[in-house]
Short mmCIF file of C-alpha atoms in Angstrom, two decimals:
data_model
loop_
_atom_site.label_atom_id
_atom_site.label_comp_id
_atom_site.label_asym_id
_atom_site.label_seq_id
_atom_site.Cartn_x
_atom_site.Cartn_y
_atom_site.Cartn_z
CA MET A 1 0.00 0.00 0.00
CA ASP A 2 1.53 3.35 -1.07
CA ASP A 3 1.41 6.63 0.85
CA PHE A 4 -1.67 7.89 -1.01
CA ASP A 5 -3.62 4.71 -0.27
CA SER A 6 -2.57 4.96 3.38
CA LEU A 7 -3.82 8.56 3.53
CA ILE A 8 -7.18 7.60 2.02
CA LEU A 9 -7.50 4.65 4.38
CA ASN A 10 -6.69 6.84 7.39
CA ILE A 11 -9.33 9.38 6.34
CA ASN A 12 -11.96 6.65 6.11
CA VAL A 13 -10.99 5.16 9.46
CA LEU A 14 -11.10 8.61 11.09
CA VAL A 15 -14.57 9.32 9.65
CA VAL A 16 -15.85 5.94 10.83
CA ILE A 17 -14.53 6.57 14.36
CA VAL A 18 -16.06 10.06 14.53
CA LEU A 19 -19.46 8.97 13.18
CA LEU A 20 -19.54 5.89 15.42
CA THR A 21 -18.82 8.17 18.37
CA VAL A 22 -21.83 10.27 17.39
CA VAL A 23 -23.95 7.12 16.97
CA CYS A 24 -22.97 5.84 20.42
CA SER A 25 -23.60 9.24 22.03
CA LEU A 26 -27.12 9.20 20.58
CA LEU A 27 -27.82 5.57 21.44
CA PHE A 28 -26.56 5.50 25.00
CA ARG A 29 -27.78 8.79 26.42
CA LYS A 30 -29.19 8.68 29.93
CA LYS A 31 -33.02 8.45 29.89
CA ASN A 32 -32.85 8.26 26.13
CA ALA A 33 -35.78 9.19 23.88
CA ARG A 34 -36.75 6.88 21.02
CA ALA A 35 -36.28 9.68 18.48
CA ASN A 36 -32.55 9.73 19.26
CA ILE A 37 -32.28 6.02 18.45
CA PHE A 38 -33.63 6.56 14.94
CA LEU A 39 -31.42 9.61 14.48
CA ALA A 40 -28.46 7.38 15.42
CA ILE A 41 -29.54 4.86 12.78
CA LEU A 42 -29.62 7.64 10.16
CA VAL A 43 -26.09 8.65 11.13
CA PHE A 44 -25.00 5.01 10.85
CA TYR A 45 -25.82 4.70 7.11
CA PRO A 46 -22.63 6.44 5.90
CA VAL A 47 -20.63 4.37 8.42
CA SER A 48 -21.95 1.18 6.83
CA THR A 49 -21.15 2.43 3.33
CA VAL A 50 -17.65 3.67 4.21
CA VAL A 51 -16.73 0.38 5.92
CA HIS A 52 -18.09 -1.57 2.96
CA ASN A 53 -16.14 0.56 0.46
CA VAL A 54 -12.89 0.09 2.37
CA ILE A 55 -13.37 -3.69 2.45
CA SER A 56 -14.48 -3.87 -1.18
CA ILE A 57 -11.80 -1.61 -2.67
CA PHE A 58 -8.73 -2.26 -0.51
CA TRP A 59 -9.29 -5.97 0.00
CA GLY A 60 -11.15 -6.66 -3.23
CA LYS A 61 -11.75 -10.30 -2.33
CA PRO A 62 -14.29 -11.92 -4.66
CA GLU A 63 -15.71 -14.08 -1.85
CA LEU A 64 -16.87 -10.86 -0.15
CA LEU A 65 -18.87 -9.70 -3.17
CA PHE A 66 -22.13 -10.52 -1.38
CA LEU A 67 -21.39 -7.59 0.98
CA ASN A 68 -22.25 -5.22 -1.90
CA ALA A 69 -25.81 -6.51 -1.87
CA ILE A 70 -25.98 -6.46 1.94
CA ASN A 71 -24.85 -2.82 2.00
CA GLY A 72 -27.42 -2.02 -0.67
CA GLY A 73 -30.14 -3.74 1.38
CA ILE A 74 -29.16 -1.68 4.42
CA ASN A 75 -29.30 1.56 2.44
CA PHE A 76 -32.75 0.69 1.08
CA THR A 77 -34.08 0.98 4.63
CA LEU A 78 -33.04 4.65 4.87
CA GLY A 79 -36.38 5.97 3.56
CA PRO A 80 -38.65 4.17 6.05
CA VAL A 81 -36.30 5.02 8.94
CA LEU A 82 -36.38 8.68 7.88
CA LEU A 83 -40.20 8.71 7.95
CA VAL A 84 -40.21 7.10 11.40
CA TYR A 85 -37.76 9.70 12.70
CA LEU A 86 -39.77 12.62 11.29
CA THR A 87 -42.92 11.15 12.82
CA LEU A 88 -41.29 10.92 16.26
CA ILE A 89 -39.75 14.39 16.07
CA GLN A 90 -43.23 15.73 15.33
CA GLY A 91 -44.46 14.20 18.58
CA ARG A 92 -46.61 11.60 16.86
CA ASP A 93 -47.02 7.88 17.52
CA ILE A 94 -44.54 5.70 15.66
CA ARG A 95 -47.36 3.51 14.33
CA SER A 96 -48.55 6.36 12.10
CA ALA A 97 -45.20 6.57 10.28
CA LEU A 98 -45.53 3.72 7.78
CA SER A 99 -48.62 2.58 5.93
CA GLY A 100 -47.47 -1.02 5.45
CA PRO A 101 -44.57 -3.44 4.96
CA TRP A 102 -44.16 -2.49 1.28
CA HIS A 103 -41.64 0.15 2.37
CA PHE A 104 -39.17 -2.66 3.08
CA VAL A 105 -39.72 -4.73 -0.09
CA PRO A 106 -36.72 -3.22 -2.01
CA SER A 107 -34.48 -3.86 0.99
CA ALA A 108 -35.70 -7.46 1.39
CA LEU A 109 -35.16 -8.24 -2.30
CA THR A 110 -31.67 -6.76 -2.24
CA PHE A 111 -30.78 -8.78 0.86
CA LEU A 112 -31.99 -11.94 -0.90
CA SER A 113 -29.73 -11.20 -3.86
CA ALA A 114 -26.75 -11.41 -1.48
CA GLY A 115 -27.44 -15.15 -1.27
CA TYR A 116 -26.90 -15.48 -5.02
CA TYR A 117 -23.48 -13.82 -4.91
CA PHE A 118 -22.57 -15.87 -1.84
CA LEU A 119 -23.44 -19.21 -3.50
CA ILE A 120 -22.12 -18.80 -7.07
CA PRO A 121 -18.81 -20.52 -7.95
CA TYR A 122 -15.57 -18.70 -7.13
CA GLU A 123 -14.71 -18.17 -10.81
CA GLU A 124 -17.99 -16.32 -11.36
CA LYS A 125 -17.33 -14.25 -8.25
CA VAL A 126 -13.95 -13.19 -9.68
CA GLN A 127 -15.56 -12.15 -12.96
CA ALA A 128 -18.38 -10.32 -11.20
CA MET A 129 -15.92 -8.50 -8.89
CA ALA A 130 -13.91 -7.32 -11.90
CA LYS A 131 -17.09 -5.99 -13.50
CA VAL A 132 -18.13 -4.24 -10.27
CA GLN A 133 -14.78 -2.46 -9.95
CA ALA A 134 -14.99 -1.46 -13.61
CA GLY A 135 -18.56 -0.21 -13.15
CA GLU A 136 -19.91 -2.79 -15.62
CA GLU A 137 -21.93 -5.14 -13.37
CA PRO A 138 -25.59 -4.63 -14.47
CA PHE A 139 -27.24 -5.70 -11.23
CA PHE A 140 -25.26 -3.37 -8.99
CA ASN A 141 -25.57 -0.48 -11.48
CA ILE A 142 -29.36 -0.93 -11.51
CA MET A 143 -29.35 -1.22 -7.72
CA SER A 144 -27.43 2.08 -7.44
CA LEU A 145 -29.90 3.79 -9.77
CA LEU A 146 -32.88 2.46 -7.82
CA LEU A 147 -31.24 3.56 -4.58
CA VAL A 148 -30.97 7.12 -5.91
CA ILE A 149 -34.68 7.03 -6.85
CA HIS A 150 -35.52 5.53 -3.45
CA VAL A 151 -33.72 8.27 -1.52
CA GLY A 152 -35.21 11.00 -3.71
CA TYR A 153 -38.74 9.64 -3.25
CA TYR A 154 -38.50 9.51 0.55
CA LEU A 155 -36.89 12.95 0.73
CA TYR A 156 -39.87 14.25 -1.24
CA ILE A 157 -42.35 12.47 1.07
CA GLY A 158 -40.46 13.78 4.10
CA TRP A 159 -40.55 17.32 2.76
CA LYS A 160 -44.33 17.06 2.25
CA MET A 161 -44.70 15.83 5.85
CA ILE A 162 -42.74 18.80 7.15
CA ARG A 163 -44.64 21.33 5.01
CA LEU A 164 -47.99 19.96 6.21
CA TYR A 165 -46.85 19.96 9.85
CA GLU A 166 -45.57 23.54 9.54
CA GLN A 167 -48.74 24.68 7.79
CA LYS A 168 -51.08 23.21 10.40
CA ALA A 169 -48.91 24.48 13.26
CA GLY A 170 -49.19 27.97 11.76
CA GLU A 171 -52.97 27.67 11.41
CA LEU A 172 -53.29 26.79 15.09
CA GLY A 173 -50.61 29.24 16.21
CA MET A 174 -48.65 26.42 17.87
CA ASP A 175 -45.41 28.12 18.89
CA GLU A 176 -44.43 24.93 20.76
CA ALA A 177 -43.71 23.28 17.39
CA GLU A 178 -41.44 26.07 16.11
CA ASN A 179 -38.08 24.52 17.05
CA SER A 180 -39.17 21.12 15.82
CA VAL A 181 -40.17 22.60 12.44
CA LYS A 182 -36.88 24.48 12.10
CA TRP A 183 -34.91 21.33 12.94
CA GLN A 184 -36.90 19.18 10.52
CA ARG A 185 -36.30 21.63 7.67
CA ALA A 186 -32.58 21.95 8.48
CA PHE A 187 -32.21 18.18 8.84
CA LEU A 188 -33.90 17.34 5.56
CA LEU A 189 -32.07 20.12 3.75
CA CYS A 190 -28.78 18.60 4.97
CA LEU A 191 -29.81 15.21 3.60
CA VAL A 192 -30.73 16.79 0.26
CA LYS A 193 -27.36 18.57 0.08
CA LEU A 194 -25.53 15.42 1.14
CA ASN A 195 -27.09 13.33 -1.60
CA GLY A 196 -26.73 16.16 -4.12
CA LEU A 197 -23.01 16.51 -3.45
CA LEU A 198 -22.47 12.76 -3.66
CA LEU A 199 -24.31 12.60 -6.98
CA LEU A 200 -22.21 15.50 -8.22
CA ALA A 201 -19.03 13.71 -7.14
CA TYR A 202 -20.09 10.67 -9.16
CA PHE A 203 -21.44 12.31 -12.30
CA LEU A 204 -19.07 15.26 -12.72
CA PRO A 205 -16.07 13.01 -13.55
CA LEU A 206 -18.29 11.10 -15.97
CA VAL A 207 -19.17 14.34 -17.76
CA ILE A 208 -15.56 15.64 -17.82
CA TRP A 209 -13.50 12.47 -18.33
CA GLY A 210 -16.10 9.96 -19.44
CA SER A 211 -15.51 7.62 -16.50
CA SER A 212 -15.68 7.61 -12.74
CA HIS A 213 -12.93 6.51 -10.35
CA VAL A 214 -13.01 3.99 -7.58
CA TYR A 215 -11.42 6.45 -5.12
CA LEU A 216 -14.48 8.71 -5.31
CA ASP A 217 -16.23 6.20 -3.03
CA LEU A 218 -13.33 6.47 -0.59
CA VAL A 219 -13.13 10.28 -0.61
CA ALA A 220 -16.52 11.82 -1.41
CA ILE A 221 -18.70 9.69 0.88
CA PRO A 222 -16.62 9.98 4.08
CA VAL A 223 -15.68 13.66 3.73
CA VAL A 224 -19.12 14.93 2.70
CA SER A 225 -20.87 12.72 5.26
CA LEU A 226 -18.63 13.88 8.08
CA PHE A 227 -19.23 17.59 7.46
CA MET A 228 -22.96 17.22 6.83
CA TYR A 229 -23.70 15.03 9.83
CA ALA A 230 -21.54 17.19 12.09
CA PHE A 231 -23.63 20.17 10.98
CA MET A 232 -26.83 18.18 11.59
CA ILE A 233 -25.90 17.34 15.16
CA TYR A 234 -24.86 20.94 15.82
CA LYS A 235 -28.25 22.14 14.54
CA GLY A 236 -30.09 19.51 16.56
CA LEU A 237 -28.39 20.64 19.76
CA SER A 238 -28.97 24.33 18.98
CA TYR A 239 -32.71 23.68 18.45
CA HIS A 240 -32.85 21.51 21.61
CA VAL A 241 -34.45 18.59 19.77
CA ILE A 242 -32.02 15.88 20.87
CA PHE A 243 -34.24 14.99 23.80
CA ASP A 244 -34.01 12.90 26.90
CA LYS A 245 -37.18 10.97 27.74
CA PRO A 246 -38.74 13.55 30.14
CA ALA A 247 -38.08 16.43 27.73
CA TYR A 248 -39.55 14.45 24.83
CA SER A 249 -42.67 13.60 26.85
CA THR A 250 -43.14 17.29 27.63
CA PHE A 251 -42.71 18.20 23.96
CA ALA A 252 -45.10 15.47 22.73
CA GLU A 253 -47.73 16.59 25.23
CA SER A 254 -47.38 20.24 24.17
CA VAL A 255 -47.93 19.44 20.47
CA ALA A 256 -50.66 16.84 21.08
CA PRO A 257 -53.42 19.35 20.12
CA LEU A 258 -51.64 19.93 16.79
CA ASN A 259 -51.38 16.20 16.03
CA ASP A 260 -54.99 15.63 17.08
CA PHE A 261 -55.98 18.47 14.76
CA MET A 262 -54.01 16.97 11.86
CA GLU A 263 -55.52 13.53 12.49
CA GLU A 264 -59.04 15.00 12.52
CA VAL A 265 -58.38 16.90 9.28
CA GLY A 266 -57.14 13.68 7.66
CA LYS A 267 -60.29 11.81 8.68
CA LEU A 268 -62.55 14.60 7.42
CA GLU A 269 -60.76 14.75 4.07
CA ASN A 270 -61.23 11.00 3.59
CA ALA A 271 -64.82 10.90 4.87
CA PRO A 272 -67.61 10.08 2.37
CA VAL A 273 -69.65 13.04 1.13
CA SER A 274 -73.19 13.21 2.53
CA ASN A 275 -76.28 14.29 0.59
CA ALA A 276 -76.59 17.44 2.73
CA ALA A 277 -72.99 18.46 2.02
CA PRO A 278 -73.57 20.75 -1.02
CA SER A 279 -76.11 22.89 0.84
CA TYR A 280 -73.95 23.07 3.96
CA ASP A 281 -70.86 23.92 1.90
CA SER A 282 -72.68 26.76 0.13
CA GLN A 283 -73.83 28.23 3.42
CA LEU A 284 -70.36 27.94 4.94
CA LYS A 285 -68.77 29.58 1.90
CA ALA A 286 -71.25 32.47 2.07
CA LYS A 287 -70.57 33.01 5.78
CA LEU A 288 -66.84 32.90 5.17
CA GLU A 289 -67.06 35.48 2.40
CA GLN A 290 -69.18 37.67 4.67
CA LEU A 291 -66.49 37.65 7.34
CA PHE A 292 -63.76 38.66 4.90
CA THR A 293 -65.52 40.95 2.44
CA ALA A 294 -67.95 42.76 4.74
CA ASP A 295 -66.40 42.42 8.19
CA ARG A 296 -62.81 42.53 6.81
CA ILE A 297 -61.45 40.28 9.56
CA HIS A 298 -58.28 39.71 7.50
CA THR A 299 -57.10 43.18 8.58
CA GLN A 300 -56.59 41.79 12.11
CA SER A 301 -52.89 41.09 12.51
CA GLY A 302 -52.20 37.57 13.76
CA LEU A 303 -55.55 36.17 12.63
CA LYS A 304 -55.63 32.40 13.22
CA LEU A 305 -57.76 29.54 12.00
CA VAL A 306 -59.24 29.01 15.47
CA ASP A 307 -60.40 32.65 15.52
CA VAL A 308 -62.33 32.28 12.27
CA ALA A 309 -63.69 28.87 13.28
CA ALA A 310 -65.03 30.39 16.51
CA LEU A 311 -66.85 33.11 14.53
CA LEU A 312 -68.39 30.45 12.30
CA HIS A 313 -69.21 28.17 15.26
CA ILE A 314 -67.49 25.13 13.74
CA ARG A 315 -64.47 23.04 14.66
CA PRO A 316 -61.08 24.30 13.38
CA ALA A 317 -60.45 20.98 11.63
CA ALA A 318 -63.74 21.28 9.73
CA LEU A 319 -62.85 24.80 8.56
CA SER A 320 -59.34 23.77 7.53
CA THR A 321 -60.73 20.81 5.56
CA PHE A 322 -63.31 23.02 3.83
CA ILE A 323 -60.71 25.60 2.77
CA ASN A 324 -58.28 22.92 1.55
CA THR A 325 -60.81 20.87 -0.41
CA HIS A 326 -63.36 23.44 -1.62
CA LEU A 327 -61.21 26.54 -2.08
CA ASP A 328 -58.07 24.59 -3.06
CA MET A 329 -55.77 26.64 -0.85
CA THR A 330 -54.52 26.80 2.69
CA PHE A 331 -56.00 29.04 5.37
CA PHE A 332 -53.09 31.49 5.23
CA GLU A 333 -53.13 31.57 1.43
CA MET A 334 -56.80 32.59 1.61
CA VAL A 335 -56.16 35.24 4.27
CA ASN A 336 -53.18 36.64 2.39
CA ARG A 337 -55.18 36.94 -0.84
CA TYR A 338 -57.71 39.14 0.95
CA ARG A 339 -54.91 41.15 2.53
CA VAL A 340 -53.20 41.66 -0.82
CA GLU A 341 -56.46 42.86 -2.39
CA GLU A 342 -56.95 45.20 0.58
CA ALA A 343 -53.44 46.58 0.11
CA LYS A 344 -53.91 46.98 -3.65
CA GLN A 345 -57.01 49.07 -3.13
CA MET A 346 -55.23 51.34 -0.65
CA LEU A 347 -52.13 51.66 -2.86
CA ILE A 348 -54.22 53.07 -5.73
CA ASP A 349 -56.62 55.06 -3.53
CA ASP A 350 -55.96 58.82 -3.67
CA GLY A 351 -56.92 59.02 -0.02
CA TYR A 352 -53.87 56.86 0.86
CA HIS A 353 -51.47 58.51 -1.58
CA HIS A 354 -49.46 60.21 1.17
CA TYR A 355 -49.22 57.12 3.38
CA LYS A 356 -46.11 55.00 3.51
CA VAL A 357 -46.22 51.54 1.98
CA ASP A 358 -45.34 50.00 5.35
CA TYR A 359 -48.38 51.60 6.93
CA ILE A 360 -50.63 50.24 4.19
CA GLY A 361 -49.28 46.73 4.80
CA ASP A 362 -49.99 47.13 8.49
CA ARG A 363 -53.55 48.33 7.80
CA ALA A 364 -54.11 45.36 5.47
CA GLY A 365 -53.25 42.95 8.30
CA PHE A 366 -49.62 42.02 7.62
CA ASN A 367 -47.55 41.82 10.79
CA SER A 368 -44.23 42.85 9.20
CA ARG A 369 -42.81 44.70 6.22
CA ALA A 370 -40.93 41.59 5.09
CA SER A 371 -44.03 39.37 4.99
CA PHE A 372 -46.03 42.13 3.26
CA PHE A 373 -43.48 42.53 0.45
CA ARG A 374 -42.92 38.76 0.09
CA VAL A 375 -46.63 37.84 -0.09
CA PHE A 376 -47.56 40.83 -2.26
CA LYS A 377 -44.86 40.06 -4.82
CA LYS A 378 -45.80 36.38 -4.86
CA ASN A 379 -49.44 37.22 -5.62
CA VAL A 380 -49.06 40.30 -7.83
CA GLY A 381 -45.62 39.85 -9.38
CA LYS A 382 -44.45 43.26 -8.17
CA THR A 383 -43.47 44.78 -4.86
CA PRO A 384 -46.06 47.13 -3.28
CA GLN A 385 -43.85 50.12 -4.13
CA ASP A 386 -43.49 49.05 -7.78
CA PHE A 387 -47.24 48.42 -8.00
CA ARG A 388 -47.99 51.90 -6.69
CA GLU A 389 -45.46 53.55 -9.03
CA ALA A 390 -46.83 51.65 -12.04
CA TYR A 391 -50.34 52.89 -11.22
CA THR A 392 -49.31 56.50 -10.62
CA GLN A 393 -47.50 56.56 -13.97
CA LYS A 394 -50.78 55.66 -15.67
CA THR A 395 -52.77 58.05 -13.46
CA PRO A 396 -50.71 61.14 -12.53
CA ALA A 397 -51.28 62.15 -8.91
CA ASN A 398 -49.93 64.44 -6.27
CA THR A 399 -46.15 63.86 -6.10
CA GLU A 400 -45.59 64.92 -2.50
CA GLY A 401 -43.46 62.55 -0.41
CA ASP A 402 -44.93 59.79 1.74
CA VAL A 403 -45.60 60.69 5.34
CA ARG A 404 -46.85 58.74 8.34
CA PRO A 405 -50.46 59.43 9.30
CA CYS A 406 -50.91 61.42 12.47
#
């Protein structure tokens, strides 16, 4: 083994030691919470891959070819484990994480294929190992492609879970879920970056030189994994979401109303439609429009779903379901549309010509200048200031400077 190979081997050993230390610190915490165990499993995936790559590339023994399939089978469990972890970190019961055993079918099939490579004659193992190291073994190439699709699919499902959780927490005004939401977004973003960088490390050499190199497995995976997972753990500690059991119980209890709300919404969305539904829906829509068009409740800063539900004398989950299914938008999207229309009318009203844009946003119900500009531009395509200037160019008006109302 030359000096370069020794350096690469030392880097891999160092990464394995560091990541295993993190895994053990998560697994063997005093009064440990179950969420930490699944986080430790997620940190273990690169450890498994790095160890396998070292054995496969430095030893290169054909009789160990079956380890390729075993490592693939392990990696195919990443998606289900990720969903379980996100479920736990949202304070929900672990049984609601997976809809059935089909999540583990790819992993089971890949594990079974290890038996084939374990039982074939030694001469075939030698030929297969040569093809693997040259990147020409069809089964393992297909397995790698399917693994990329697998990870991408579960990252997408995980992102949808987080978006829904964040949306419903906002509707209820559940500040208790804020740190959990921030951590979930940061955690999943790290996983996306990790997989993106690894894909780039594999495909960039193919684009430039037409072929990949075996050392990419020994450099890209350990180095990128080490930095990304170190950042993840730092974020988890800063958001105080690496719990002990008492802290997790307190958190789960605090967000129980949110999870009950989400469960109720899910049941209502899947419930069969009754014969009286069209009439009831029309009445509810009319009452909702009355509150926003005549009573202009959207101008109340900090308006929440529970506030509107109380005015309509219905359960918050029923209102959320109605807005999602019948108006095809979220509660805050609906409120913001009314606020944007309110702001547009004031921006072109001569009576508000001397008022600052910030004041108009405040009068329309936005609680900050940043949210006003962001939502207005998303809905209109222009900032409030640009919208006002475009209108005044078409309709010349008094050009005195903006002033705050007394």
